[in-house]
CSV table of C-alpha atoms in Angstrom, one decimal:
chain,number,residue,atom,x,y,z
A,256,MET,CA,27.0,5.5,-7.2
A,257,SER,CA,24.0,7.6,-7.8
A,258,TYR,CA,20.8,6.9,-9.0
A,259,LYS,CA,18.2,9.0,-10.6
A,260,ALA,CA,14.6,9.4,-9.3
A,261,ALA,CA,11.4,11.1,-10.5
A,262,ILE,CA,7.8,11.7,-9.4
A,263,ILE,CA,4.6,11.7,-11.8
A,264,GLY,CA,2.2,13.4,-9.4
A,265,THR,CA,2.6,15.8,-6.8
A,266,GLY,CA,-0.5,15.2,-4.4
A,267,GLY,CA,-0.3,14.1,-0.8
A,268,ILE,CA,1.4,10.9,-1.0
A,269,ALA,CA,4.4,12.2,-3.7
A,270,GLY,CA,5.6,15.0,-0.5
A,271,MET,CA,3.2,17.6,0.4
A,272,GLY,CA,0.7,15.7,2.9
A,273,ILE,CA,-2.7,13.9,3.0
A,274,LEU,CA,-5.7,15.3,4.8
A,275,GLY,CA,-5.8,13.3,8.1
A,276,MET,CA,-2.3,12.2,8.6
A,277,HIS,CA,-0.9,15.9,8.5
A,278,ASP,CA,-0.9,19.0,10.3
A,279,GLU,CA,-3.9,20.4,7.9
A,280,GLU,CA,-1.9,23.7,7.5
A,281,LYS,CA,1.1,22.5,6.1
A,282,ILE,CA,-0.8,20.1,3.2
A,283,GLY,CA,-0.1,21.2,0.1
A,284,HIS,CA,2.6,24.3,1.3
A,285,GLU,CA,5.2,22.3,3.1
A,286,LYS,CA,7.2,19.4,2.4
A,287,ILE,CA,6.3,16.1,4.1
A,288,ARG,CA,9.2,13.5,5.1
A,289,ALA,CA,6.3,10.5,4.9
A,290,SER,CA,6.3,10.4,1.4
A,291,HIS,CA,7.9,9.2,-1.7
A,292,ALA,CA,10.1,12.5,-1.8
A,293,GLY,CA,10.9,12.3,1.4
A,294,GLY,CA,12.1,8.5,1.3
A,295,TYR,CA,14.5,9.4,-1.5
A,296,GLU,CA,15.9,12.2,0.4
A,297,GLN,CA,16.8,9.8,3.4
A,298,THR,CA,18.6,7.4,1.1
A,299,ASP,CA,22.4,7.9,0.5
A,300,GLU,CA,22.3,7.4,-3.4
A,301,VAL,CA,19.2,8.1,-4.9
A,302,GLU,CA,18.7,11.7,-6.1
A,303,LEU,CA,15.3,12.9,-6.9
A,304,VAL,CA,15.7,14.9,-10.2
A,305,GLY,CA,12.6,15.5,-11.6
A,306,VAL,CA,8.9,15.6,-11.0
A,307,ALA,CA,5.5,15.7,-13.7
A,308,ASP,CA,1.8,16.6,-13.1
A,309,ILE,CA,-0.7,18.4,-15.4
A,310,ASP,CA,-1.3,21.1,-12.6
A,311,GLU,CA,1.1,23.7,-13.6
A,312,GLU,CA,0.3,25.7,-9.8
A,313,LYS,CA,1.2,22.2,-7.9
A,314,LEU,CA,3.7,21.2,-9.9
A,315,GLN,CA,5.5,24.3,-9.6
A,316,ARG,CA,4.8,24.4,-5.5
A,317,PHE,CA,6.3,20.6,-5.6
A,318,GLY,CA,9.2,21.3,-7.4
A,319,LYS,CA,10.0,24.8,-5.1
A,320,ALA,CA,9.4,23.0,-1.7
A,321,TRP,CA,11.7,19.6,-2.7
A,322,GLU,CA,14.4,22.2,-4.8
A,323,ILE,CA,14.0,20.3,-8.1
A,324,PRO,CA,14.9,22.9,-10.8
A,325,GLU,CA,12.5,24.3,-12.9
A,326,GLU,CA,13.8,22.9,-16.5
A,327,ARG,CA,13.0,19.3,-14.6
A,328,ARG,CA,9.5,20.3,-13.3
A,329,TYR,CA,7.5,18.9,-16.4
A,330,ILE,CA,4.0,19.2,-17.4
A,331,GLY,CA,2.4,15.9,-18.4
A,332,HIS,CA,4.3,12.7,-17.6
A,333,ASN,CA,5.1,12.0,-21.0
A,334,ALA,CA,7.7,15.0,-21.6
A,335,MET,CA,9.5,14.0,-18.8
A,336,LEU,CA,9.9,10.2,-20.2
A,337,GLU,CA,11.2,11.3,-22.8
A,338,GLU,CA,13.8,13.9,-22.0
A,339,GLU,CA,15.4,12.2,-18.9
A,340,ASP,CA,16.9,9.0,-18.4
A,341,LEU,CA,16.0,7.7,-15.0
A,342,ASP,CA,16.6,4.7,-12.5
A,343,VAL,CA,13.2,4.7,-10.6
A,344,VAL,CA,9.8,6.2,-11.3
A,345,SER,CA,7.3,7.0,-8.5
A,346,VAL,CA,3.5,6.7,-9.9
A,347,CYS,CA,2.0,8.9,-6.8
A,348,THR,CA,-1.4,9.5,-9.1
A,349,PRO,CA,-4.7,8.8,-8.3
A,350,SER,CA,-5.6,5.0,-8.6
A,351,TYR,CA,-7.6,4.9,-11.2
A,352,LEU,CA,-4.6,6.3,-13.3
A,353,HIS,CA,-1.5,3.7,-12.1
A,354,HIS,CA,-2.4,1.6,-14.8
A,355,ASP,CA,-1.8,3.9,-18.0
A,356,HIS,CA,0.9,5.9,-15.9
A,357,VAL,CA,3.1,2.3,-14.8
A,358,ILE,CA,2.8,0.8,-18.7
A,359,ASP,CA,4.4,4.2,-19.8
A,360,VAL,CA,7.0,5.0,-17.5
A,361,ALA,CA,7.8,0.7,-18.2
A,362,ARG,CA,8.2,1.4,-21.9
A,363,SER,CA,9.5,4.8,-22.1
A,364,SER,CA,13.0,5.5,-23.4
A,365,ALA,CA,13.5,6.7,-19.8
A,366,ASN,CA,13.7,3.3,-19.3
A,367,PRO,CA,13.8,2.7,-15.3
A,368,ASP,CA,15.1,-0.4,-13.2
A,369,VAL,CA,12.0,0.3,-10.9
A,370,ILE,CA,8.9,1.7,-10.8
A,371,TRP,CA,7.8,2.6,-7.1
A,372,CYS,CA,3.7,2.5,-7.7
A,373,GLU,CA,1.4,3.9,-4.8
A,374,LYS,CA,-1.6,1.3,-3.4
A,375,PRO,CA,-3.8,0.0,-4.6
A,376,ILE,CA,-1.8,-1.1,-7.7
A,377,ALA,CA,-5.1,-0.1,-9.7
A,378,SER,CA,-8.9,0.2,-10.0
A,379,GLN,CA,-9.5,-3.1,-12.0
A,380,VAL,CA,-7.6,-6.8,-11.8
A,381,ASN,CA,-7.2,-7.1,-15.6
A,382,ASN,CA,-5.5,-3.7,-15.6
A,383,ALA,CA,-3.3,-4.8,-12.4
A,384,GLU,CA,-2.3,-7.9,-14.6
A,385,GLU,CA,-1.3,-6.0,-17.5
A,386,MET,CA,0.8,-3.8,-15.4
A,387,VAL,CA,2.9,-6.8,-14.2
A,388,ALA,CA,2.8,-8.7,-17.4
A,389,VAL,CA,4.2,-5.2,-19.2
A,390,CYS,CA,7.0,-4.6,-16.3
A,391,ASP,CA,8.0,-8.5,-16.7
A,392,GLU,CA,8.3,-8.1,-20.5
A,393,THR,CA,10.5,-4.5,-20.1
A,394,ASP,CA,12.4,-6.5,-17.3
A,395,THR,CA,11.3,-3.3,-14.8
A,396,GLU,CA,10.9,-4.2,-11.0
A,397,LEU,CA,7.2,-3.4,-10.1
A,398,LEU,CA,7.1,-2.0,-6.4
A,399,VAL,CA,3.8,-1.6,-4.9
A,400,ASN,CA,4.1,0.8,-1.8
A,401,HIS,CA,1.9,-1.4,0.5
A,402,SER,CA,3.8,0.6,3.2
A,403,PHE,CA,3.0,-1.7,6.2
A,404,ARG,CA,5.4,-4.1,4.7
A,405,PHE,CA,8.2,-1.5,5.5
A,406,THR,CA,7.4,-1.1,9.3
A,407,ASP,CA,10.2,-2.8,11.1
A,408,LYS,CA,7.8,-4.9,13.7
A,409,LEU,CA,5.7,-6.0,11.1
A,410,GLN,CA,8.3,-7.5,9.6
A,411,ARG,CA,9.2,-8.9,12.3
A,412,LEU,CA,6.2,-10.7,13.2
A,413,LYS,CA,5.9,-12.2,9.9
A,414,HIS,CA,9.4,-13.6,10.5
A,415,LEU,CA,7.9,-14.8,14.3
A,416,ILE,CA,4.5,-16.3,12.5
A,417,ASN,CA,6.2,-17.8,9.3
A,418,GLU,CA,9.6,-18.9,10.4
A,419,LYS,CA,9.0,-19.5,14.2
A,420,ASP,CA,5.4,-20.8,13.8
A,421,ILE,CA,4.6,-18.8,16.9
A,422,ILE,CA,0.6,-19.6,16.6
A,423,GLY,CA,0.6,-22.7,14.4
A,424,ASP,CA,-1.9,-23.2,11.6
A,425,ILE,CA,-4.2,-20.5,11.6
A,426,HIS,CA,-7.7,-21.1,11.8
A,427,SER,CA,-9.7,-17.6,12.6
A,428,VAL,CA,-8.6,-13.9,11.7
A,429,SER,CA,-10.4,-10.7,12.6
A,430,MET,CA,-9.7,-7.6,11.0
A,431,GLN,CA,-10.9,-4.0,11.4
A,432,PHE,CA,-9.7,-0.7,9.6
A,433,ARG,CA,-11.4,2.7,8.5
A,434,MET,CA,-13.1,3.2,5.2
A,435,GLU,CA,-12.6,3.4,2.2
A,436,LEU,CA,-11.7,-0.2,0.9
A,437,LEU,CA,-9.4,0.5,-2.2
A,438,ARG,CA,-7.8,4.0,-0.6
A,439,ASN,CA,-7.3,3.1,3.2
A,440,SER,CA,-8.1,-0.8,3.4
A,441,THR,CA,-6.1,-1.7,1.0
A,442,HIS,CA,-3.6,-1.8,3.6
A,443,LEU,CA,-5.3,-4.1,5.8
A,444,LEU,CA,-6.0,-6.6,3.3
A,445,ASP,CA,-2.5,-6.5,2.1
A,446,THR,CA,-1.4,-7.4,5.7
A,447,LEU,CA,-3.3,-10.3,5.4
A,448,VAL,CA,-1.6,-11.5,2.5
A,449,TYR,CA,1.8,-10.5,3.5
A,450,LEU,CA,1.5,-12.6,6.7
A,451,PHE,CA,-0.1,-15.4,5.3
A,452,ASP,CA,0.9,-18.2,3.1
A,453,ALA,CA,-2.8,-19.0,2.5
A,454,HIS,CA,-4.5,-17.1,-0.8
A,455,ALA,CA,-8.4,-16.0,-0.5
A,456,ASN,CA,-10.7,-18.7,-2.1
A,457,GLN,CA,-14.1,-17.8,-1.4
A,458,ILE,CA,-15.8,-14.3,-0.6
A,459,ALA,CA,-19.2,-12.7,0.3
A,460,GLY,CA,-19.2,-8.8,0.9
A,461,PHE,CA,-21.2,-6.1,1.8
A,462,ILE,CA,-20.8,-2.4,0.7
A,463,ASN,CA,-22.2,0.5,2.5
A,464,GLY,CA,-21.9,2.8,0.0
A,465,GLU,CA,-20.4,5.4,2.2
A,466,ASN,CA,-17.2,7.8,1.5
A,467,GLY,CA,-15.7,9.7,4.1
A,468,ALA,CA,-13.0,11.4,2.7
A,469,ILE,CA,-14.4,12.6,-0.5
A,470,ASP,CA,-15.9,15.9,0.9
A,471,GLY,CA,-12.4,16.8,2.1
A,472,ILE,CA,-10.5,16.0,-1.4
A,473,ASP,CA,-11.4,18.3,-4.2
A,474,VAL,CA,-12.2,16.0,-6.8
A,475,ASP,CA,-14.4,16.2,-10.5
A,476,THR,CA,-14.4,11.9,-11.3
A,477,SER,CA,-16.4,9.9,-9.7
A,478,VAL,CA,-15.8,8.2,-6.6
A,479,ALA,CA,-17.2,4.7,-6.3
A,480,ASP,CA,-15.0,3.6,-3.3
A,481,SER,CA,-16.4,3.3,-0.1
A,482,GLY,CA,-16.7,1.6,3.2
A,483,GLY,CA,-17.4,-2.3,3.3
A,484,GLY,CA,-16.2,-5.5,4.2
A,485,GLY,CA,-17.3,-9.3,5.0
A,486,PHE,CA,-15.7,-12.7,5.0
A,487,VAL,CA,-13.0,-14.3,3.4
A,488,VAL,CA,-12.4,-18.5,3.3
A,489,MET,CA,-8.7,-19.3,2.7
A,490,ASP,CA,-7.6,-21.9,0.3
A,491,ASP,CA,-6.4,-23.4,3.6
A,492,GLY,CA,-9.9,-23.2,5.1
A,493,THR,CA,-8.8,-20.3,7.3
A,494,PHE,CA,-11.9,-18.1,8.0
A,495,VAL,CA,-11.2,-14.4,7.7
A,496,THR,CA,-13.8,-11.6,8.9
A,497,VAL,CA,-13.5,-8.2,7.5
A,498,ASP,CA,-14.8,-4.9,8.7
A,499,CYS,CA,-13.8,-1.9,7.3
A,500,THR,CA,-17.1,0.2,7.8
A,501,ILE,CA,-15.9,2.6,10.2
A,502,PRO,CA,-15.4,6.5,9.5
A,503,ARG,CA,-11.6,8.0,9.7
A,504,ASP,CA,-12.3,10.0,13.6
A,505,ILE,CA,-13.7,7.1,15.3
A,506,SER,CA,-11.6,4.1,13.4
A,507,SER,CA,-9.0,1.8,15.2
A,508,MET,CA,-7.0,-1.1,13.3
A,509,THR,CA,-7.0,-4.2,15.1
A,510,LEU,CA,-6.2,-7.6,14.0
A,511,SER,CA,-6.6,-10.8,15.9
A,512,PHE,CA,-5.1,-14.1,14.6
A,513,ILE,CA,-5.9,-17.6,16.4
A,514,GLY,CA,-4.1,-20.8,15.8
A,515,THR,CA,-3.7,-23.9,17.1
A,516,GLU,CA,0.0,-23.2,19.1
A,517,GLY,CA,-1.4,-19.6,20.0
A,518,LYS,CA,-3.1,-15.8,18.9
A,519,VAL,CA,-1.8,-12.5,18.5
A,520,TYR,CA,-3.6,-9.5,18.8
A,521,LEU,CA,-2.7,-6.6,17.5
A,522,ASN,CA,-4.3,-2.9,17.5
A,523,ASN,CA,-2.4,0.1,15.6
A,524,ASP,CA,-3.9,2.9,16.9
A,525,ASP,CA,-2.4,2.5,20.4
A,526,GLY,CA,0.3,0.3,19.5
A,527,GLU,CA,-1.1,-2.5,21.9
A,528,TRP,CA,0.6,-6.2,20.4
A,529,ARG,CA,0.0,-9.1,22.6
A,530,TYR,CA,0.8,-12.7,22.3
A,531,TRP,CA,-0.8,-15.8,24.2
A,532,SER,CA,1.4,-19.1,23.5
A,533,LEU,CA,-1.3,-22.0,23.7
A,534,GLU,CA,0.1,-24.6,26.7
A,535,ASN,CA,-1.7,-27.6,28.0
A,536,GLY,CA,-5.1,-26.1,26.8
A,537,ASP,CA,-4.5,-22.8,28.4
A,538,HIS,CA,-3.4,-19.5,26.9
A,539,VAL,CA,-0.4,-18.3,28.4
A,540,GLU,CA,0.7,-14.2,27.8
A,541,ARG,CA,3.9,-14.2,26.6
A,542,PRO,CA,6.0,-11.1,25.2
A,543,LEU,CA,6.1,-10.8,21.1
A,544,SER,CA,10.4,-12.0,20.8
A,545,GLY,CA,12.2,-9.2,19.2
A,546,ILE,CA,9.4,-6.6,19.3
A,547,GLU,CA,9.6,-3.9,22.0
A,548,GLY,CA,7.6,-0.8,22.1
A,549,ALA,CA,4.5,0.4,20.6
A,550,TRP,CA,3.2,0.4,17.1
A,551,THR,CA,3.2,4.3,16.6
A,552,TRP,CA,2.8,6.6,13.4
A,553,ASP,CA,6.3,8.3,14.3
A,554,CYS,CA,8.2,5.7,15.1
A,555,ASP,CA,7.2,2.7,12.7
A,556,TYR,CA,4.5,4.1,10.0
A,557,LYS,CA,6.3,7.3,9.0
A,558,ASN,CA,9.7,5.6,8.7
A,559,SER,CA,8.1,3.0,6.5
A,560,PHE,CA,9.0,5.3,3.6
A,561,ALA,CA,12.4,5.4,4.2
A,562,ASN,CA,12.9,1.7,4.6
A,563,ALA,CA,11.3,1.9,0.9
A,564,ALA,CA,13.2,3.8,-0.5
A,565,ASP,CA,16.2,1.9,1.2
A,566,HIS,CA,14.5,-0.8,-0.8
A,567,VAL,CA,14.4,0.8,-3.9
A,568,GLU,CA,18.1,1.4,-3.5
A,569,ALA,CA,18.9,-2.1,-3.0
A,570,LEU,CA,17.0,-3.4,-6.1
A,571,LEU,CA,18.7,-0.7,-7.9
A,572,ARG,CA,21.7,-2.2,-6.7
A,573,GLY,CA,21.0,-5.8,-7.2
A,574,GLN,CA,21.4,-6.7,-3.9
A,575,ALA,CA,17.6,-7.4,-3.0
A,576,VAL,CA,14.1,-9.2,-4.1
A,577,ASN,CA,11.6,-7.4,-4.4
A,578,HIS,CA,9.5,-7.1,-1.0
A,579,SER,CA,6.2,-5.7,-2.2
A,580,THR,CA,5.4,-7.0,-5.9
A,581,GLY,CA,2.8,-6.6,-8.2
A,582,ARG,CA,1.7,-9.9,-8.0
A,583,GLU,CA,1.0,-9.9,-4.5
A,584,ALA,CA,-1.0,-6.6,-4.7
A,585,ILE,CA,-3.5,-7.8,-6.8
A,586,ARG,CA,-4.1,-10.7,-4.2
A,587,SER,CA,-5.7,-8.2,-2.1
A,588,LEU,CA,-7.2,-6.3,-5.0
A,589,GLU,CA,-9.0,-9.0,-5.6
A,590,ILE,CA,-10.5,-9.4,-2.6
A,591,ILE,CA,-11.5,-5.6,-2.8
A,592,ILE,CA,-13.4,-6.0,-5.9
A,593,GLY,CA,-15.0,-9.5,-4.6
A,594,PHE,CA,-16.7,-7.6,-1.8
A,595,TYR,CA,-18.0,-5.2,-4.5
A,596,ILE,CA,-19.0,-8.3,-7.1
A,597,SER,CA,-20.7,-10.3,-4.2
A,598,HIS,CA,-22.6,-7.2,-2.9
A,599,TYR,CA,-24.0,-6.3,-6.0
A,600,THR,CA,-24.9,-9.7,-7.4
A,601,ASN,CA,-26.0,-11.4,-3.7
A,602,GLY,CA,-23.8,-14.3,-4.1
A,603,MET,CA,-20.4,-15.7,-3.4
A,604,VAL,CA,-17.7,-15.3,-5.4
A,605,SER,CA,-14.7,-17.3,-6.1
A,606,LEU,CA,-11.1,-16.3,-6.5
A,607,PRO,CA,-9.4,-16.0,-8.7
A,608,LEU,CA,-11.7,-14.1,-10.5
A,609,ASP,CA,-13.0,-15.0,-14.1
A,610,PRO,CA,-12.1,-13.4,-16.8
A,611,PRO,CA,-15.1,-11.1,-17.0
A,612,LEU,CA,-15.2,-10.4,-13.4
A,613,LYS,CA,-12.0,-8.9,-13.9
A,614,ASP,CA,-13.1,-5.8,-16.0
A,615,VAL,CA,-15.1,-5.0,-12.7
A,616,ARG,CA,-13.6,-1.0,-12.0
A,617,VAL,CA,-13.9,0.2,-8.9
A,618,ASN,CA,-12.8,4.5,-9.2
A,619,SER,CA,-10.8,5.4,-5.8
A,620,TRP,CA,-8.6,8.9,-5.5
């Protein structure tokens, strides 16, 4: 059986490359496989049949690169949704547009079974909650592309922590990644959500007001997203420190988890993943069972798009449970919004957010 896919938005993550992640001379000119379109291309049964964008020049360039027929390159997503009968739609537009585009897709006559939405899910919590509610009403699976979830090594680590209990009850977590909070560090916070069952309870945050990407992106929309961080107290008492203030060119993504039975250290820049088991009061280094070799861009992150597209295919066949739901994406978004609220009110913030605070909006590209 063949499933039909379409994409809204023709930017980097859709299939044309991202500044700081791909060869600069190829960005916007050649198709990039570490993308939504590239993921579909690597599936057995999903075919990319349509694309929509409001920028006709970018639309035609994307359509030509990915060999989409001219008559299926649509100026504006509504024109495509009215014309096409689709099984899955990727939403690859800026995050402040995700809300409108996901709801338009879910309620459209195109009637897809799956929406594969880029991270972060939205720019404000109430919008994200409405997206989830509408997808529930229309029986549409909302899959959020927090791509670390689709790397084989992180999936194995989740199994070791949750099923094999290799570090016991978590007491302390330290996390570090590049700014900006919504654009990049949403991956970091979602990793926290993904690996542990506990929910964020209390937050104190700091926002540095710096954006290392805006100069390299041609935008005419105000962007509030910046570096920041703080601490999070989980509902089981786990204390989490988060530092996402570092510019991309000197950044290092590191995570450290300390529990009653051991500790784990991850560094996703040099690929070093280490584990120590607590034995008779001493930490003894052991291999991470089933995790071999360094975590690398080429072998892990790039493959996450193909893995995610395979998951889309499995959802369409009814052979999988959603691996990255909108509800879980709201959990990481709330932490980030909580950092902003805490910084600008000089106070602690409780989660889940009270209804008026769900309206707080942080624009990101």
